[in-house]
Coordinates of C-alpha atoms and ligand atoms in Angstrom, one line a residue:
M180 CA 0.6 -2.6 0.1
N181 CA -2.1 -0.8 2.0
R182 CA -5.4 -0.1 0.3
E183 CA -6.7 2.5 2.8
E184 CA -3.5 4.5 2.4
N185 CA -3.7 4.3 -1.4
I186 CA -7.4 5.4 -1.3
K187 CA -6.3 8.5 0.6
Q188 CA -4.0 9.4 -2.3
I189 CA -6.7 9.4 -4.9
Q190 CA -8.9 11.6 -2.7
D191 CA -6.7 14.6 -3.5
S192 CA -8.5 15.7 -6.7
S193 CA -5.9 18.5 -7.3
K194 CA -3.1 16.0 -7.9
V195 CA -2.2 15.4 -11.5
W196 CA -0.7 12.0 -12.0
D197 CA 1.8 11.5 -14.8
I198 CA 0.1 8.2 -15.8
A199 CA -3.2 6.6 -14.8
V200 CA -3.4 2.9 -15.8
I201 CA -6.7 1.1 -16.2
G202 CA -6.3 -2.6 -15.6
G203 CA -4.3 -4.7 -13.1
G204 CA -3.4 -7.6 -15.2
S205 CA 0.1 -8.3 -16.6
S206 CA -0.2 -5.5 -19.2
G207 CA -1.3 -2.7 -16.8
L208 CA 1.2 -3.8 -14.1
G209 CA 4.0 -3.8 -16.7
V210 CA 3.1 -0.2 -17.5
A211 CA 3.0 0.8 -13.8
L212 CA 6.4 -0.9 -13.2
D213 CA 8.1 0.8 -16.1
A214 CA 6.7 4.2 -15.4
I215 CA 7.8 4.1 -11.7
S216 CA 11.2 3.0 -12.9
R217 CA 11.4 6.3 -14.7
G218 CA 10.5 8.3 -11.6
M219 CA 7.0 9.1 -12.8
S220 CA 3.9 9.4 -10.6
V221 CA 1.6 6.5 -11.4
V222 CA -1.9 5.3 -10.3
L223 CA -3.2 1.9 -11.3
L224 CA -6.9 1.0 -11.1
E225 CA -8.2 -2.5 -11.2
K226 CA -11.9 -3.2 -11.0
A227 CA -11.6 -6.6 -9.5
D228 CA -8.5 -8.1 -8.0
F229 CA -5.0 -8.1 -9.5
A230 CA -4.7 -10.7 -12.2
K231 CA -8.4 -11.7 -11.8
G232 CA -8.7 -11.7 -15.6
T233 CA -6.6 -13.6 -18.1
S234 CA -3.4 -13.0 -16.1
S235 CA -4.1 -15.7 -13.6
R236 CA -5.3 -18.2 -16.2
S237 CA -2.2 -18.7 -18.3
T238 CA -0.2 -21.9 -19.0
K239 CA 2.3 -20.5 -16.5
L240 CA 5.2 -20.5 -19.0
V241 CA 7.8 -17.8 -19.3
H242 CA 8.6 -18.6 -22.9
G243 CA 10.0 -17.4 -26.2
G244 CA 7.3 -19.4 -27.9
V245 CA 8.5 -22.4 -29.8
R246 CA 5.3 -22.2 -31.8
Y247 CA 5.9 -18.6 -32.9
L248 CA 9.3 -19.7 -34.1
A249 CA 7.7 -22.4 -36.3
Q250 CA 5.4 -19.6 -37.6
G251 CA 8.5 -17.5 -38.5
D252 CA 7.8 -14.7 -36.0
V253 CA 11.6 -14.4 -35.2
M254 CA 11.5 -10.9 -33.7
L255 CA 8.7 -11.8 -31.3
V256 CA 10.6 -14.9 -30.1
L257 CA 13.9 -12.9 -29.7
E258 CA 12.2 -10.3 -27.6
A259 CA 10.4 -12.9 -25.5
L260 CA 13.6 -14.9 -24.9
K261 CA 15.4 -11.8 -23.6
E262 CA 12.5 -11.0 -21.3
R263 CA 12.4 -14.6 -20.1
G264 CA 16.0 -14.5 -19.2
K265 CA 15.7 -11.2 -17.3
L266 CA 12.6 -12.3 -15.4
L267 CA 14.3 -15.4 -14.1
K268 CA 17.0 -13.2 -12.8
N269 CA 14.7 -10.5 -11.3
A270 CA 12.2 -12.8 -9.8
P271 CA 14.0 -16.1 -9.0
H272 CA 11.4 -16.9 -6.3
L273 CA 8.6 -17.0 -8.9
A274 CA 10.1 -18.1 -12.2
H275 CA 12.5 -21.0 -12.8
D276 CA 13.8 -23.3 -15.5
Q277 CA 11.5 -26.1 -16.6
P278 CA 12.7 -28.9 -18.9
F279 CA 10.2 -29.9 -21.6
I280 CA 10.3 -33.2 -23.6
I281 CA 8.8 -33.6 -27.0
P282 CA 8.2 -37.4 -27.6
I283 CA 9.5 -38.4 -31.0
Y284 CA 7.7 -41.1 -33.1
T285 CA 9.1 -40.4 -36.6
W286 CA 12.5 -39.6 -38.1
F287 CA 11.1 -36.4 -39.7
D288 CA 10.0 -35.2 -36.2
R289 CA 13.4 -36.0 -34.8
I290 CA 15.2 -33.9 -37.4
Q291 CA 12.7 -31.0 -37.4
Y292 CA 12.5 -30.6 -33.6
S293 CA 16.2 -31.1 -33.0
V294 CA 17.1 -28.4 -35.5
G295 CA 14.3 -26.0 -34.5
L296 CA 15.1 -26.2 -30.8
K297 CA 18.8 -25.7 -31.4
L298 CA 17.9 -22.5 -33.2
Y299 CA 15.7 -21.6 -30.2
D300 CA 18.7 -22.2 -27.8
W301 CA 20.9 -20.2 -30.0
M302 CA 18.5 -17.2 -30.1
S303 CA 18.4 -17.0 -26.3
G304 CA 22.2 -16.4 -26.3
R305 CA 23.7 -15.7 -22.9
L306 CA 20.2 -15.9 -21.3
S307 CA 19.8 -19.6 -22.4
L308 CA 18.3 -21.8 -19.7
G309 CA 20.0 -25.0 -21.0
K310 CA 20.9 -26.8 -24.2
S311 CA 18.4 -28.8 -26.1
T312 CA 19.3 -32.4 -26.8
F313 CA 17.9 -35.6 -28.3
I314 CA 17.5 -38.4 -25.7
S315 CA 17.1 -42.1 -26.2
K316 CA 13.9 -44.0 -25.9
K317 CA 15.1 -45.5 -22.6
E318 CA 15.9 -42.0 -21.2
T319 CA 12.6 -40.6 -22.4
I320 CA 10.7 -43.4 -20.6
K321 CA 12.8 -42.8 -17.4
R322 CA 12.0 -39.1 -17.4
L323 CA 8.3 -39.4 -18.6
P324 CA 7.3 -42.8 -17.2
A325 CA 3.7 -42.4 -18.4
V326 CA 4.4 -41.4 -22.0
L327 CA 2.9 -43.6 -24.7
Q328 CA 5.7 -46.1 -25.6
K329 CA 4.3 -47.7 -28.8
G330 CA 6.5 -46.4 -31.7
L331 CA 8.5 -44.1 -29.4
M332 CA 12.0 -43.4 -30.8
G333 CA 13.2 -41.0 -28.1
G334 CA 12.6 -37.4 -27.1
V335 CA 13.9 -33.9 -27.7
V336 CA 14.5 -32.0 -24.4
Y337 CA 14.5 -28.2 -24.4
H338 CA 14.2 -25.6 -21.7
D339 CA 11.8 -22.7 -21.0
G340 CA 10.7 -20.9 -17.9
Q341 CA 7.7 -21.6 -15.6
F342 CA 6.1 -19.2 -13.1
D343 CA 3.2 -18.5 -10.8
D344 CA 1.2 -15.9 -12.8
A345 CA -1.1 -14.5 -10.2
R346 CA 1.7 -14.2 -7.6
L347 CA 4.0 -12.5 -10.1
A348 CA 1.2 -10.0 -10.7
L349 CA 0.9 -9.4 -7.0
D350 CA 4.6 -9.0 -6.6
I351 CA 4.9 -6.6 -9.5
A352 CA 2.1 -4.6 -7.9
Q353 CA 4.0 -4.6 -4.6
T354 CA 7.3 -3.6 -6.3
A355 CA 5.6 -0.6 -8.0
D356 CA 3.7 0.3 -4.7
E357 CA 6.9 0.2 -2.7
A358 CA 8.6 2.5 -5.3
G359 CA 5.8 5.0 -4.8
A360 CA 3.0 4.0 -7.2
C361 CA -0.6 4.1 -6.0
I362 CA -2.0 0.7 -6.8
L363 CA -5.7 -0.2 -6.1
N364 CA -7.8 -3.2 -6.6
Y365 CA -11.7 -3.2 -6.5
T366 CA -11.6 0.3 -8.1
K367 CA -13.5 0.6 -11.3
V368 CA -13.0 3.2 -14.1
N369 CA -16.5 4.3 -15.0
N370 CA -15.6 7.0 -17.5
L371 CA -13.0 9.3 -19.0
E372 CA -12.7 13.0 -18.2
K373 CA -12.0 15.3 -21.1
D374 CA -11.3 19.0 -21.5
S375 CA -13.2 21.4 -23.9
S376 CA -11.0 20.4 -26.8
G377 CA -11.8 16.7 -26.3
K378 CA -8.4 15.7 -24.8
I379 CA -8.4 13.2 -22.0
T380 CA -7.5 14.8 -18.6
G381 CA -8.4 12.1 -16.1
L382 CA -10.8 9.4 -15.0
K383 CA -14.1 9.0 -13.2
I384 CA -13.5 6.1 -10.8
Q385 CA -15.4 4.2 -8.1
D386 CA -14.2 2.3 -5.0
L387 CA -16.3 -0.8 -5.3
L388 CA -15.9 -1.6 -1.6
T389 CA -17.4 1.7 -0.3
R390 CA -19.2 2.6 -3.6
K391 CA -17.6 6.1 -3.2
K392 CA -16.9 7.9 -6.5
H393 CA -13.8 10.0 -7.2
I394 CA -12.3 12.0 -10.1
I395 CA -8.6 11.8 -10.7
Q396 CA -6.5 13.9 -13.1
A397 CA -3.7 12.4 -15.3
K398 CA -1.4 13.6 -18.1
M399 CA -1.7 10.2 -19.9
V400 CA -4.3 7.5 -19.5
V401 CA -3.5 3.9 -20.5
N402 CA -6.1 1.4 -21.4
A403 CA -4.6 -2.0 -20.4
T404 CA -7.9 -3.9 -19.9
G405 CA -7.2 -7.0 -22.0
V406 CA -10.4 -8.4 -23.5
F407 CA -12.3 -5.4 -22.0
A408 CA -10.3 -2.9 -24.1
D409 CA -13.3 -2.1 -26.4
K410 CA -15.4 -0.9 -23.5
I411 CA -12.8 1.8 -22.6
L412 CA -12.3 2.6 -26.3
Q413 CA -16.1 3.1 -26.6
M414 CA -16.0 5.4 -23.5
D415 CA -13.5 7.5 -25.6
N416 CA -15.5 7.3 -28.8
P417 CA -18.9 5.6 -28.8
E418 CA -18.4 5.0 -32.6
A419 CA -15.1 3.1 -32.2
P420 CA -15.2 -0.2 -34.0
K421 CA -14.5 -3.4 -32.0
M422 CA -10.8 -4.2 -31.9
I423 CA -10.7 -7.2 -29.7
Q424 CA -11.7 -10.8 -30.5
P425 CA -11.6 -12.9 -27.3
S426 CA -10.1 -16.4 -27.8
Q427 CA -10.6 -18.9 -25.0
G428 CA -8.0 -21.3 -23.8
I429 CA -8.8 -23.9 -21.1
H430 CA -6.6 -26.0 -18.8
L431 CA -7.4 -29.2 -16.9
V432 CA -5.6 -29.9 -13.7
M433 CA -5.0 -33.5 -12.6
D434 CA -2.7 -35.6 -10.4
L435 CA 0.9 -35.5 -11.3
D436 CA 1.2 -39.2 -11.7
F437 CA -0.6 -39.0 -15.1
L438 CA 2.8 -38.0 -16.4
G439 CA 5.2 -39.0 -13.7
G440 CA 8.6 -37.2 -13.0
S441 CA 9.3 -33.5 -13.0
D442 CA 9.7 -32.9 -16.8
A443 CA 6.9 -31.4 -18.8
L444 CA 5.4 -33.0 -21.9
M445 CA 5.0 -30.9 -25.1
I446 CA 2.9 -32.0 -28.0
P447 CA 3.9 -29.8 -30.9
K448 CA 0.9 -30.4 -33.2
T449 CA -2.6 -31.2 -32.0
R450 CA -5.5 -32.1 -34.2
D451 CA -6.3 -28.3 -34.6
G452 CA -2.7 -27.5 -35.3
R453 CA -1.9 -26.1 -31.9
V454 CA 0.5 -27.0 -29.2
L455 CA -0.6 -28.9 -26.0
F456 CA 1.4 -28.8 -22.8
A457 CA 1.2 -31.1 -19.8
V458 CA 3.3 -29.3 -17.1
P459 CA 4.0 -30.2 -13.5
W460 CA 3.0 -27.1 -11.4
H461 CA 2.6 -26.8 -7.6
G462 CA 2.4 -30.6 -7.2
K463 CA -0.3 -31.1 -9.9
L464 CA -0.3 -31.5 -13.7
V465 CA -1.7 -28.6 -15.7
V466 CA -2.8 -29.7 -19.2
G467 CA -3.8 -27.3 -22.0
T468 CA -4.8 -25.4 -24.0
T469 CA -7.4 -24.6 -26.6
D470 CA -8.2 -21.8 -28.9
T471 CA -11.9 -21.1 -29.2
L472 CA -13.5 -17.9 -30.4
R473 CA -15.9 -16.3 -27.9
E474 CA -18.0 -13.3 -28.5
K475 CA -18.2 -11.6 -25.1
P476 CA -15.4 -10.6 -22.7
K477 CA -16.0 -12.1 -19.2
L478 CA -14.1 -12.1 -15.9
E479 CA -15.1 -15.7 -15.2
P480 CA -15.2 -17.5 -18.6
E481 CA -16.4 -21.1 -18.6
A482 CA -14.8 -24.1 -20.3
L483 CA -17.0 -25.6 -23.0
Q484 CA -17.6 -29.4 -23.0
K485 CA -16.0 -29.8 -26.4
E486 CA -12.9 -28.1 -25.1
I487 CA -12.7 -30.4 -22.1
D488 CA -13.2 -33.4 -24.4
F489 CA -10.5 -32.2 -26.8
V490 CA -7.9 -31.7 -24.1
L491 CA -8.7 -35.1 -22.5
E492 CA -8.6 -36.9 -25.9
T493 CA -5.4 -35.2 -27.1
A494 CA -3.4 -35.7 -23.9
G495 CA -4.8 -39.3 -23.6
G496 CA -3.3 -40.0 -27.1
Y497 CA 0.2 -39.6 -25.6
L498 CA -0.3 -41.1 -22.1
T499 CA -0.4 -44.8 -21.0
R500 CA -3.2 -44.1 -18.6
K501 CA -5.8 -42.0 -20.3
P502 CA -7.3 -39.3 -18.0
T503 CA -11.1 -39.1 -17.8
R504 CA -13.5 -36.5 -16.5
A505 CA -13.4 -38.1 -13.1
D506 CA -9.7 -37.4 -12.8
I507 CA -10.0 -33.7 -13.3
K508 CA -9.4 -31.7 -10.1
A509 CA -10.1 -28.3 -11.6
V510 CA -10.7 -26.7 -14.9
F511 CA -9.9 -23.0 -15.6
A512 CA -10.5 -20.9 -18.7
G513 CA -8.9 -17.6 -19.8
L514 CA -9.5 -15.2 -22.7
R515 CA -6.7 -14.0 -25.0
P516 CA -7.3 -10.4 -26.1
L517 CA -6.5 -11.0 -29.8
A518 CA -6.9 -8.4 -32.5
R519 CA -10.3 -8.9 -34.2
P520 CA -9.7 -10.8 -37.5
Q521 CA -10.7 -9.4 -40.9
E522 CA -14.3 -10.1 -41.9
G523 CA -14.9 -13.7 -43.0
S524 CA -11.9 -15.2 -41.2
T525 CA -12.5 -17.3 -38.1
K526 CA -8.9 -18.3 -37.4
T527 CA -7.1 -16.7 -34.4
K528 CA -3.9 -18.7 -34.2
E529 CA -2.4 -17.1 -37.3
I530 CA -2.8 -13.6 -35.8
S531 CA 0.5 -12.3 -34.6
R532 CA 0.8 -12.5 -30.8
S533 CA 3.0 -9.4 -30.6
H534 CA 1.6 -6.4 -28.7
K535 CA 0.3 -3.1 -30.1
V536 CA 0.2 0.4 -28.6
I537 CA -2.5 2.6 -30.2
V538 CA -3.0 6.3 -29.4
S539 CA -6.5 7.8 -30.1
E540 CA -7.1 11.4 -31.1
S541 CA -8.1 12.3 -27.6
G542 CA -4.8 10.9 -26.2
L543 CA -6.1 7.5 -24.9
V544 CA -3.2 5.0 -25.1
T545 CA -4.4 1.4 -25.6
L546 CA -2.1 -1.5 -25.1
T547 CA -3.3 -4.8 -26.5
G548 CA -2.1 -8.3 -27.3
G549 CA 1.3 -9.6 -26.3
K550 CA 1.8 -12.2 -23.6
W551 CA 2.7 -12.5 -19.9
T552 CA 6.4 -13.2 -20.7
T553 CA 6.8 -9.8 -22.3
F554 CA 4.8 -7.7 -19.8
R555 CA 7.8 -5.5 -18.9
K556 CA 8.7 -4.7 -22.5
M557 CA 5.0 -4.0 -23.3
G558 CA 5.0 -1.5 -20.4
E559 CA 8.2 0.1 -21.6
D560 CA 6.9 0.5 -25.2
T561 CA 3.7 2.0 -23.8
V562 CA 5.4 4.6 -21.5
D563 CA 7.6 5.5 -24.5
H564 CA 4.4 7.2 -25.9
F565 CA 4.3 9.7 -23.1
Q566 CA 6.1 12.4 -25.1
Q567 CA 3.7 12.0 -28.0
V568 CA 0.7 12.4 -25.7
T569 CA 1.9 15.1 -23.3
G570 CA 4.9 16.8 -25.1
E571 CA 7.1 15.9 -22.0
K572 CA 10.0 13.7 -22.4
P573 CA 9.9 10.7 -19.9
G574 CA 13.1 9.6 -18.0
A575 CA 15.0 6.6 -19.2
S576 CA 13.4 3.2 -18.4
T577 CA 15.3 1.1 -15.8
S578 CA 12.7 -1.7 -15.4
L579 CA 14.8 -4.3 -17.2
D580 CA 17.0 -4.8 -14.2
M581 CA 14.4 -4.1 -11.4
K582 CA 14.2 -6.8 -8.8
I583 CA 10.7 -7.9 -8.1
H584 CA 9.2 -7.8 -4.6
G585 CA 10.3 -10.9 -2.7
Y586 CA 13.6 -11.2 -4.6
S587 CA 16.0 -13.3 -2.6
K588 CA 19.1 -15.4 -3.2
Q589 CA 18.3 -17.6 -0.2
L590 CA 15.0 -19.3 -1.2
Q591 CA 13.2 -21.7 1.1
K592 CA 11.9 -25.1 -0.2
G593 CA 8.4 -26.1 -1.1
H594 CA 5.6 -23.5 -1.3
W595 CA 7.6 -21.1 0.8
Q596 CA 9.9 -20.4 -2.1
L597 CA 7.1 -18.3 -3.8
Y598 CA 7.1 -15.8 -0.9
G599 CA 10.9 -15.2 -1.4
S600 CA 12.1 -12.7 1.2
D601 CA 8.6 -12.6 2.8
A602 CA 8.6 -16.2 3.9
L603 CA 10.4 -15.6 7.2
A604 CA 7.9 -12.9 8.2
I605 CA 4.9 -15.1 7.5
Q606 CA 6.5 -18.0 9.5
A607 CA 7.1 -15.5 12.4
L608 CA 3.4 -14.9 12.5
A609 CA 2.8 -18.6 13.0
K610 CA 5.4 -18.8 15.7
E611 CA 3.8 -15.9 17.6
E612 CA 0.3 -17.5 17.4
P613 CA 0.4 -21.3 17.1
K614 CA -3.2 -21.4 15.7
L615 CA -1.8 -19.7 12.6
A616 CA 0.5 -22.6 12.0
E617 CA -2.5 -24.8 11.3
K618 CA -2.9 -26.1 7.7
L619 CA -5.9 -24.7 5.7
H620 CA -6.6 -28.0 4.1
P621 CA -5.0 -31.4 4.7
D622 CA -4.0 -31.9 1.1
F623 CA -2.1 -28.5 0.8
P624 CA 0.9 -27.1 2.6
N625 CA -0.6 -23.6 3.1
I626 CA -1.2 -22.4 6.6
A627 CA -3.5 -19.9 8.3
A628 CA -0.7 -17.3 8.7
E629 CA -0.7 -16.9 4.9
V630 CA -4.3 -15.7 5.0
I631 CA -3.5 -13.1 7.7
W632 CA -0.4 -12.0 5.7
A633 CA -2.4 -11.6 2.5
V634 CA -5.0 -9.4 4.2
R635 CA -2.4 -7.2 5.9
N636 CA 0.1 -6.9 3.1
E637 CA -1.3 -8.1 -0.2
M638 CA -4.6 -6.3 -0.4
A639 CA -6.7 -9.5 -0.2
V640 CA -10.3 -8.5 0.6
K641 CA -12.4 -11.4 -0.5
V642 CA -12.1 -15.2 0.1
E643 CA -11.7 -15.7 -3.6
D644 CA -8.6 -13.4 -3.6
I645 CA -7.0 -15.8 -1.2
L646 CA -8.0 -19.1 -2.6
S647 CA -7.6 -18.3 -6.2
R648 CA -4.7 -15.9 -6.5
R649 CA -2.7 -15.5 -3.1
I650 CA -2.6 -19.2 -2.8
R651 CA -3.8 -21.3 -5.8
I652 CA -6.0 -24.0 -4.3
L653 CA -9.0 -23.1 -6.5
I654 CA -7.2 -23.9 -9.7
L655 CA -5.4 -26.9 -8.3
D656 CA -8.4 -28.6 -6.7
A657 CA -11.7 -26.9 -6.8
Q658 CA -13.4 -29.3 -4.3
A659 CA -10.6 -28.8 -1.8
A660 CA -11.0 -25.0 -2.2
I661 CA -14.7 -25.2 -1.4
E662 CA -13.8 -27.2 1.7
T663 CA -11.4 -24.5 2.7
A664 CA -13.6 -21.4 2.1
E665 CA -15.2 -21.3 5.6
K666 CA -11.8 -21.4 7.5
V667 CA -10.4 -18.7 5.2
A668 CA -13.6 -16.5 5.7
Q669 CA -13.3 -16.8 9.5
L670 CA -9.7 -15.9 9.5
M671 CA -10.3 -12.9 7.3
A672 CA -13.3 -11.8 9.3
I673 CA -11.2 -11.4 12.5
E674 CA -8.6 -9.5 10.6
L675 CA -11.1 -7.2 8.8
H676 CA -13.5 -6.9 11.7
K677 CA -16.4 -8.5 9.8
D678 CA -19.4 -10.3 11.2
Q679 CA -21.1 -13.6 10.6
V680 CA -23.3 -12.1 7.8
W681 CA -20.1 -11.2 6.0
I682 CA -18.7 -14.7 6.5
S683 CA -21.9 -16.4 5.1
Q684 CA -22.0 -14.0 2.1
E685 CA -18.3 -14.6 1.3
I686 CA -18.7 -18.4 1.4
Q687 CA -21.8 -18.1 -0.8
D688 CA -19.9 -15.8 -3.3
F689 CA -16.9 -18.1 -3.3
N690 CA -18.9 -21.3 -3.9
K691 CA -20.7 -19.6 -6.8
V692 CA -17.3 -18.9 -8.5
A693 CA -15.8 -22.3 -7.5
E694 CA -18.7 -24.2 -9.2
K695 CA -17.3 -23.2 -12.5
Y696 CA -13.9 -24.9 -11.8
L697 CA -15.6 -28.2 -10.9
I698 CA -16.2 -30.9 -13.5
R699 CA -19.6 -32.5 -13.2
K700 CA -19.0 -36.2 -13.5
Ligands
LIG944 C1 -5.2 -19.9 -22.1 C2 -4.1 -18.9 -22.1 C3 -2.8 -19.3 -21.8 C4 -1.7 -18.4 -21.8 N1 -0.5 -18.9 -21.5 C5 0.5 -18.0 -21.5 C6 1.8 -18.4 -21.1 O1 2.0 -19.6 -20.7 N2 2.8 -17.5 -21.1 C7 2.6 -16.2 -21.5 O2 3.6 -15.5 -21.5 N3 1.4 -15.8 -21.8 C8 0.4 -16.6 -21.8 N4 -0.9 -16.2 -22.1 C9 -1.1 -14.8 -22.5 C10 -1.2 -13.9 -21.2 O3 -1.9 -14.6 -20.2 C11 -2.0 -12.6 -21.5 O4 -1.4 -12.0 -22.6 C12 -2.0 -11.6 -20.4 O5 -2.4 -12.3 -19.2 C13 -3.0 -10.5 -20.7 O6 -3.0 -9.6 -19.6 P1 -3.8 -8.3 -19.7 O7 -3.3 -7.4 -18.5 O8 -3.7 -7.7 -21.0 O9 -5.3 -8.7 -19.5 P2 -6.0 -9.2 -18.1 O10 -5.2 -10.0 -17.3 O11 -7.4 -9.7 -18.5 O12 -6.2 -7.8 -17.3 C14 -7.1 -6.8 -17.7 C15 -7.7 -6.3 -16.4 O13 -8.4 -5.1 -16.6 C16 -9.4 -5.0 -15.6 N5 -10.5 -4.0 -16.1 C17 -11.3 -4.1 -17.1 N6 -12.1 -3.1 -17.2 C18 -11.8 -2.2 -16.2 C19 -12.3 -1.0 -15.7 N7 -13.3 -0.4 -16.3 N8 -11.7 -0.4 -14.6 C20 -10.7 -1.0 -14.0 N9 -10.2 -2.2 -14.4 C21 -10.7 -2.8 -15.5 C22 -9.9 -6.4 -15.5 O14 -10.6 -6.6 -14.3 C23 -8.7 -7.2 -15.7 O15 -8.1 -7.6 -14.4 C24 -2.0 -17.1 -22.1 C25 -3.3 -16.6 -22.4 C26 -4.3 -17.5 -22.3 C27 -5.7 -17.1 -22.6

């Protein structure tokens, strides 16, 4: 994926793209992937980095949603289970089966979760990841050594998928790019272009690295900007009522031994009626999440003290060693783009999490809601509106079976697995230049060659692109990320021909962001 090459493509103002997508999170990337699978011409514009928004801040589950099943949203669960199964087949380097254990303390819970999860298995049909079973108290303690044992009767084990969200976004971007899409990060949509009848004909965009402005033409424009969707809707119609209600969810990251083992813990009902997960991920334990209404959309939302206390207290209620603020390696927050509730209501969890596609009078197609797991289906449903907007029939979608960039049947172990078929090429860089085999930080397996690779092939342009999304040190251990920033900046500067001023500015910019992921003790 080469940014300069792609910038050249948008300089041709006479070109009319079939689809222009605003937003490089899971929703926008799903649209680009599906459109390219139908042989359409596609341009995708992301104002920051791919998955900089909500799409790098999820719980990292590829799931049908046990919780939505409990709420009776059967269609949503069926759709998500199918997508889950397909994603594990199309991107085995990024998504895998993860067993979850619900600790059982009452007979009622034993019956309700055993029956409910059997139904969940049954609904996943041939794409099931494994059967759910009840396990004894002894077995539960063996698999979750740190779970609270007082009153424990056993556990219910079930299976869901787990993935690396930011890297999947990047690999979808690369899949679409390799198939001919023009994918750009750090390119902002400033406004919509319309003809004399008020129909949308294209976009006014700006390359945020050079500050150069461009106009592009497109037959259909898709607004896939997550919590920022209202801003684009208001570019279309300044009177448009607000559609989106951001709802914040936070995660705390701590050492794996707070749980022990490789199974995840699922707490089906927290004090506020939500689900809480404690999931092993990249050698750490990710614990979350919350559901807190926020007024303003932000690219870097901050966890509230009360959210941190809530997660610590709830998780602590199920663990033998209770985590404290001092144990938190990093905290990250994300915003769900939920449909704004009716006046008077402050509840967000009852609002259906299924996605919606809305077409405005001027032809702006807005995709909202949904979840990471269903990104591809969301894309397909959006591209299905092409005929309604343009009068032209799109080709048939083939994205369901498209292999994602990096797909390989021979996966390496450890963090190399995430690179799939790219792993050997990155290792070759380190062999050519032994300095590139050096670790970036003593506590993490990542090496200098990964930084060079990300700059050359994955459109990384800022230190934060590397430390937050190409490799995930920022959300795994914020202090370690701060300690790594200078090394990363120096490696990038050589590759990008930047000077010392650039290095200092990058470190400063990175530290400002990283501060938000640190917990003040
Ligand atoms: C706490 C939490 C946990 C979650 N856990 C899971 C989970 O485990 N599994 C699951 O399936 N789902 C999960 N989800 C849901 C999932 O993460 C979201 O549904 C999904 O990431 C939303 O993606 P998006 O593309 O709509 O939004 P975003 O990822 O926010 O992308 C929108 C993008 O639009 C860009 N943009 C905005 N304005 C412009 C402009 N003018 N020009 C160009 N670009 C622009 C932004 O920079 C941003 O990158 C979770 C969500 C949250 C909040």
